PDB file of C-alpha atoms and ligand atoms in Angstrom:
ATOM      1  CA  UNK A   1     138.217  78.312 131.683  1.00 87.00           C
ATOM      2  CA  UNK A   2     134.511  76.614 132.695  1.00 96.00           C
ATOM      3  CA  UNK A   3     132.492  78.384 135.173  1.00 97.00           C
ATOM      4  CA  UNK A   4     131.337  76.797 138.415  1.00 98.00           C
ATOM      5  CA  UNK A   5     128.094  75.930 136.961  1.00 98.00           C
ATOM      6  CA  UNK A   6     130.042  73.754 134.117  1.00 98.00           C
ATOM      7  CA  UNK A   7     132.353  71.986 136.619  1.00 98.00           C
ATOM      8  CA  UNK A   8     129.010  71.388 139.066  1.00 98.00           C
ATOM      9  CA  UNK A   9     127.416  69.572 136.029  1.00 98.00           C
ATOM     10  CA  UNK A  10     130.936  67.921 135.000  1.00 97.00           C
ATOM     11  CA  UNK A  11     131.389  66.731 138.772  1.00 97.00           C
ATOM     12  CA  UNK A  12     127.838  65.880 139.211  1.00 98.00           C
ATOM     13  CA  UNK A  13     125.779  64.927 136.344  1.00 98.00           C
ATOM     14  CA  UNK A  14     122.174  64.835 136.482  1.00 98.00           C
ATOM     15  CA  UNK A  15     119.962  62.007 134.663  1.00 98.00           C
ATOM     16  CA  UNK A  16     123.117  59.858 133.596  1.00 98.00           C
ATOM     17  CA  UNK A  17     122.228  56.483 132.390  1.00 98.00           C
ATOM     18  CA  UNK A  18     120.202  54.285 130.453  1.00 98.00           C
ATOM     19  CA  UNK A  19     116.248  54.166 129.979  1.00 98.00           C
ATOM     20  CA  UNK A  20     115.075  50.785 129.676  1.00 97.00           C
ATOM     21  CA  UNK A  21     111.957  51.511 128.538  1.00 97.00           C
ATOM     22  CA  UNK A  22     112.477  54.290 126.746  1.00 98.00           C
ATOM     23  CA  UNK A  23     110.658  55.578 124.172  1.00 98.00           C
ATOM     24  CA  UNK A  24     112.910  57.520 122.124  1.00 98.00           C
ATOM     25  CA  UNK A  25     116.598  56.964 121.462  1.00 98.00           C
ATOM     26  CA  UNK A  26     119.022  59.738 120.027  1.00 98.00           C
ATOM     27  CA  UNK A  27     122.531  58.869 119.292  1.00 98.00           C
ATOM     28  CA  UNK A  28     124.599  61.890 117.754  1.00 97.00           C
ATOM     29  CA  UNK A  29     128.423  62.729 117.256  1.00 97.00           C
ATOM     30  CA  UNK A  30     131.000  65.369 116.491  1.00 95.00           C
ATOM     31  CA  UNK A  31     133.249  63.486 113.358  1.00 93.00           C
ATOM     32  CA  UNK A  32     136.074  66.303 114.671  1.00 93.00           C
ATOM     33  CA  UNK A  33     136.566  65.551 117.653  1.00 94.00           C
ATOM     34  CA  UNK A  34     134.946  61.951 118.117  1.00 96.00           C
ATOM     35  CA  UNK A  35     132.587  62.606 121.216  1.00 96.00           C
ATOM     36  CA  UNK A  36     129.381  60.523 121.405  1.00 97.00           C
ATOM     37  CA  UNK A  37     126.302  61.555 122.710  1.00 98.00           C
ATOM     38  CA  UNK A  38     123.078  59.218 123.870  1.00 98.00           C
ATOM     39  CA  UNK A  39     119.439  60.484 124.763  1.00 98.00           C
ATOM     40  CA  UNK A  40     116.940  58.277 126.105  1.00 98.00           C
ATOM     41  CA  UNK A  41     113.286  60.045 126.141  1.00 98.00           C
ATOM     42  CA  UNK A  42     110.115  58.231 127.930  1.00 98.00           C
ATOM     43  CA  UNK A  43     107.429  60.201 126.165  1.00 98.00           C
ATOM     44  CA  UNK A  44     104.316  60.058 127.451  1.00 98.00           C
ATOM     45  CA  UNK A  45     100.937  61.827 126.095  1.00 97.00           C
ATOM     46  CA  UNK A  46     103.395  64.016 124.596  1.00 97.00           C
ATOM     47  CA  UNK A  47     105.425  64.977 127.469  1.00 98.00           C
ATOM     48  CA  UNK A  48     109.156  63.365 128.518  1.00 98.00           C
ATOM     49  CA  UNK A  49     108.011  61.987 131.770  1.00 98.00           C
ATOM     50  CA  UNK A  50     111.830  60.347 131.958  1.00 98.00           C
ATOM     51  CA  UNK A  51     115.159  61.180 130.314  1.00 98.00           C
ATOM     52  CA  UNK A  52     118.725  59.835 130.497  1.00 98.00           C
ATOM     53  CA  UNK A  53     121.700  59.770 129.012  1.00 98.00           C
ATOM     54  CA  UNK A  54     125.376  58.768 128.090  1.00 98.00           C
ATOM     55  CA  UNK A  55     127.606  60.796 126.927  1.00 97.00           C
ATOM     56  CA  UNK A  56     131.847  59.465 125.762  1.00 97.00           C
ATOM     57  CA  UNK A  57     133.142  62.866 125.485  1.00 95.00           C
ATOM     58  CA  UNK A  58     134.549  65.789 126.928  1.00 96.00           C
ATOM     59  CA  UNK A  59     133.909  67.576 130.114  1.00 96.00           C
ATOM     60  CA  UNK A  60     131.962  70.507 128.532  1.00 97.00           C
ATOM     61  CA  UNK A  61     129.787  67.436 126.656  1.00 98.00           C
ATOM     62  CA  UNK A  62     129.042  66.102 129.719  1.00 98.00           C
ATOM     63  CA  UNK A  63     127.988  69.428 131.311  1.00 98.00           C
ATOM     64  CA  UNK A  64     125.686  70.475 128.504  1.00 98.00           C
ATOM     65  CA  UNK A  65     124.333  66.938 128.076  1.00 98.00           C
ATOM     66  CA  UNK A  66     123.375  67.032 132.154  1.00 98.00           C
ATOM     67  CA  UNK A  67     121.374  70.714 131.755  1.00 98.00           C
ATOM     68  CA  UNK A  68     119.411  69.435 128.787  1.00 98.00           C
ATOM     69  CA  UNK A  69     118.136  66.830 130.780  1.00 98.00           C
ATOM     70  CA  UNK A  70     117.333  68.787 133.177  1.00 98.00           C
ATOM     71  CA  UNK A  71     115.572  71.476 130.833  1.00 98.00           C
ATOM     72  CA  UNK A  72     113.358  68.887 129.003  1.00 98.00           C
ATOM     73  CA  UNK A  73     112.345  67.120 131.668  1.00 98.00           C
ATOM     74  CA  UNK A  74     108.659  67.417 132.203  1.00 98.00           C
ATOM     75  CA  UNK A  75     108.099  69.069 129.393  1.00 98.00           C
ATOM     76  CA  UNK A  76     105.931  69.106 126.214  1.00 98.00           C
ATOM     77  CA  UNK A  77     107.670  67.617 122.810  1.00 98.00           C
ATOM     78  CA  UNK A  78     107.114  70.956 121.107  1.00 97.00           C
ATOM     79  CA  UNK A  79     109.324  72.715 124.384  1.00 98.00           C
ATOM     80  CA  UNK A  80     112.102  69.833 124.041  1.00 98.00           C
ATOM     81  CA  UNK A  81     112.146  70.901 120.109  1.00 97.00           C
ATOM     82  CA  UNK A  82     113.035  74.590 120.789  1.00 97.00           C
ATOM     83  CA  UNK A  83     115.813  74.083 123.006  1.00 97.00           C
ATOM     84  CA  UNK A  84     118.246  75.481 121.444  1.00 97.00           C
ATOM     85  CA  UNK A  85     122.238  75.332 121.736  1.00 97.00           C
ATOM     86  CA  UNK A  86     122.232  78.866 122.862  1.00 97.00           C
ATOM     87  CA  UNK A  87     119.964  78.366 125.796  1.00 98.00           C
ATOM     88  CA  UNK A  88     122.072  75.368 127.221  1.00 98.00           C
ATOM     89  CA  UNK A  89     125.168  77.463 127.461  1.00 98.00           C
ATOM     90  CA  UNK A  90     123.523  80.496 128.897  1.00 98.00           C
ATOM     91  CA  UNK A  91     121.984  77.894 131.380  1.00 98.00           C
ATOM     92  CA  UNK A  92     125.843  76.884 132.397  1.00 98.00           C
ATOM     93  CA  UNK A  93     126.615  80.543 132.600  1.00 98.00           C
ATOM     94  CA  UNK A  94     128.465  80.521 128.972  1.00 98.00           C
ATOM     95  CA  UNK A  95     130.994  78.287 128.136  1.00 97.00           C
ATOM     96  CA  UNK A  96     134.367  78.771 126.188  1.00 96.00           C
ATOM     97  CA  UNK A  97     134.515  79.821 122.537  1.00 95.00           C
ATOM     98  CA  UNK A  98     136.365  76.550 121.826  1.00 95.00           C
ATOM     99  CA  UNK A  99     133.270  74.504 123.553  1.00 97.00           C
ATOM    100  CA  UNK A 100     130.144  76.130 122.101  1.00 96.00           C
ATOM    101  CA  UNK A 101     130.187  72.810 119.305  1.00 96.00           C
ATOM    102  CA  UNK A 102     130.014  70.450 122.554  1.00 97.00           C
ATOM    103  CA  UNK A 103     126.321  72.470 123.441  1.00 97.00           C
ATOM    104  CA  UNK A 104     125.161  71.807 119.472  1.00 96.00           C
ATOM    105  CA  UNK A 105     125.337  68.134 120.412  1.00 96.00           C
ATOM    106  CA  UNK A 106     123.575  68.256 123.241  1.00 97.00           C
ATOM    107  CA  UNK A 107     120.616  69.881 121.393  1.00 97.00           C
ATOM    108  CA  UNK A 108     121.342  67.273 118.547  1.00 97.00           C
ATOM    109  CA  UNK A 109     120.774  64.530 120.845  1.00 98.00           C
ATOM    110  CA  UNK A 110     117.531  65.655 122.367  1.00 98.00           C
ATOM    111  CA  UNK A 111     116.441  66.409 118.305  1.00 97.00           C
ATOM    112  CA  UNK A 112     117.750  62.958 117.475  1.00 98.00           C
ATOM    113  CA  UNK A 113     115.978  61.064 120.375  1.00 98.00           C
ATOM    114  CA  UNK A 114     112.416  62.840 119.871  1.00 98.00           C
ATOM    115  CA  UNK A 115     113.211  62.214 115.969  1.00 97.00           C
ATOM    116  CA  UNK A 116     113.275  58.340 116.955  1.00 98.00           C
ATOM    117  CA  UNK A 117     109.975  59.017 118.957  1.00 98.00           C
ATOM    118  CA  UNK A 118     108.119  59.864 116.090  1.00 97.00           C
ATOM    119  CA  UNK A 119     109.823  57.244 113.602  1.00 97.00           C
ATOM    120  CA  UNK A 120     108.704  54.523 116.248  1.00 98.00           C
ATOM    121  CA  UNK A 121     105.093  56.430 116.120  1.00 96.00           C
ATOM    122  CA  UNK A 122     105.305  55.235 112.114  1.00 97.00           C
ATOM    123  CA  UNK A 123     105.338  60.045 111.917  1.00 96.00           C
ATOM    124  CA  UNK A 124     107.692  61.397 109.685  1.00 95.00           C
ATOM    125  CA  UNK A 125     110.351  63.496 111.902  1.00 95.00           C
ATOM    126  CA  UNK A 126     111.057  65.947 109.127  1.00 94.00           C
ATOM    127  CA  UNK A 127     107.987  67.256 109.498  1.00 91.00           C
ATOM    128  CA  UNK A 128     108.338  68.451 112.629  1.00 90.00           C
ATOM    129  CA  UNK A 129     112.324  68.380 112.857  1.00 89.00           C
ATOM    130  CA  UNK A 130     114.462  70.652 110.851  1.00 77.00           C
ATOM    131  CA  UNK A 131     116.979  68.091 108.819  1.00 60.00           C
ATOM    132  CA  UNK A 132     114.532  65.194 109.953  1.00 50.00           C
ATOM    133  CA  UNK A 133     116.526  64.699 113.287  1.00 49.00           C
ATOM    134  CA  UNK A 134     119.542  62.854 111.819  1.00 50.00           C
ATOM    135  CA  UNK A 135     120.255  60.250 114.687  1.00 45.00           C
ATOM    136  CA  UNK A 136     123.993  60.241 112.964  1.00 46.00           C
ATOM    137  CA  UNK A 137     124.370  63.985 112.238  1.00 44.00           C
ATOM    138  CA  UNK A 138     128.234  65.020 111.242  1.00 43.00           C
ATOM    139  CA  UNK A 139     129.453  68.260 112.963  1.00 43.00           C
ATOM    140  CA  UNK A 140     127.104  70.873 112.343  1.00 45.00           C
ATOM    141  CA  UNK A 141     128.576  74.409 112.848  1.00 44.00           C
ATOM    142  CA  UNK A 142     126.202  76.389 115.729  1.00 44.00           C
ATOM    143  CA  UNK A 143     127.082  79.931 113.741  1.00 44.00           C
ATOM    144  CA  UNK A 144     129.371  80.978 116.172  1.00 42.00           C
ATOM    145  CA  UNK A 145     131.809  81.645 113.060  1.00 42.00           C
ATOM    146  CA  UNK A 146     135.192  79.589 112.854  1.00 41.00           C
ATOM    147  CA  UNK A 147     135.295  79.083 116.902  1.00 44.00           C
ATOM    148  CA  UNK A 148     133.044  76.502 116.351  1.00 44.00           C
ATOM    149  CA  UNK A 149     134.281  73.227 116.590  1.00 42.00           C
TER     150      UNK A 149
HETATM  151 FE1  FES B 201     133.683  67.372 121.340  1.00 88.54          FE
HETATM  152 FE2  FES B 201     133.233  68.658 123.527  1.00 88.54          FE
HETATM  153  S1  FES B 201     135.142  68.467 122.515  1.00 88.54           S
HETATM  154  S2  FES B 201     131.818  67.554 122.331  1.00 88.54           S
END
């Protein structure tokens, strides 16, 4: 069912944790199926310089939460933004049709955490955030059709 690059990310997460001094905070969840996702961002000059997070969900959460941290670190805010669902699943070499809403929260949370970045920056999100980077957003469907979610 999960290819060997989900189960490496499942078994062995990368950047799991909290960021005490972190900079921007993104908390987002799927009201189906009740997983929880947390992004911590250290932003610095406009690049995440640090990222962790935790995630309370499934295995497939957990893998797509791991790559995202590993995509963004290091990189600008404007790269973080364009990560999109799509890219995290092709980074975990696809992932089941059933799954594809698990990678939508993972790019939900880093949107949510650099949407927290600018709040804290007194910037309004929205205008750099499609939807203003909802920290709370509901399940949002990733237009993979009705296998979504
Ligand atoms: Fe909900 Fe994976 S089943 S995020």
């Amino acid at each position: 069912m999960y290819t060997d690059k989900v189960m490496e990310h499942f078994a062995n997460p990368q950047n799991v944790g909290e960021l005490p001094d972190a900079n921007g905070v993104g908390e987002v969840g799927n009201a189906k199926c009740g997983d929880i996702m947390k992004m911590y961002l250290k932003i610095e000059n406009g690049i995440i310089t640090d990222v962790k997070f935790k995630t309370f969900g499934c295995g497939a959460a957990i893998a797509t939460s791991s790559v995202s941290t590993e995509l963004i670190k290091g990189k600008s805010i404007e790269d973080a933004l364009a990560l999109s669902n799509k890219t995290v699943v092709e980074k975990l070499g696809g992932l089941p049709d059933v799954k594809l809403h698990c990678s939508v929260l993972a790019e939900q949370a880093v949107k949510a955490a650099i949407a927290d970045y600018y709040k804290r920056q007194g910037i309004d999100p929205a205008l750099f955030i499609a939807g203003g980077g909802d920290s709370h957003a509901e399940h949002h469907c990733c237009g993979e059709g009705d296998n979504c979610g």
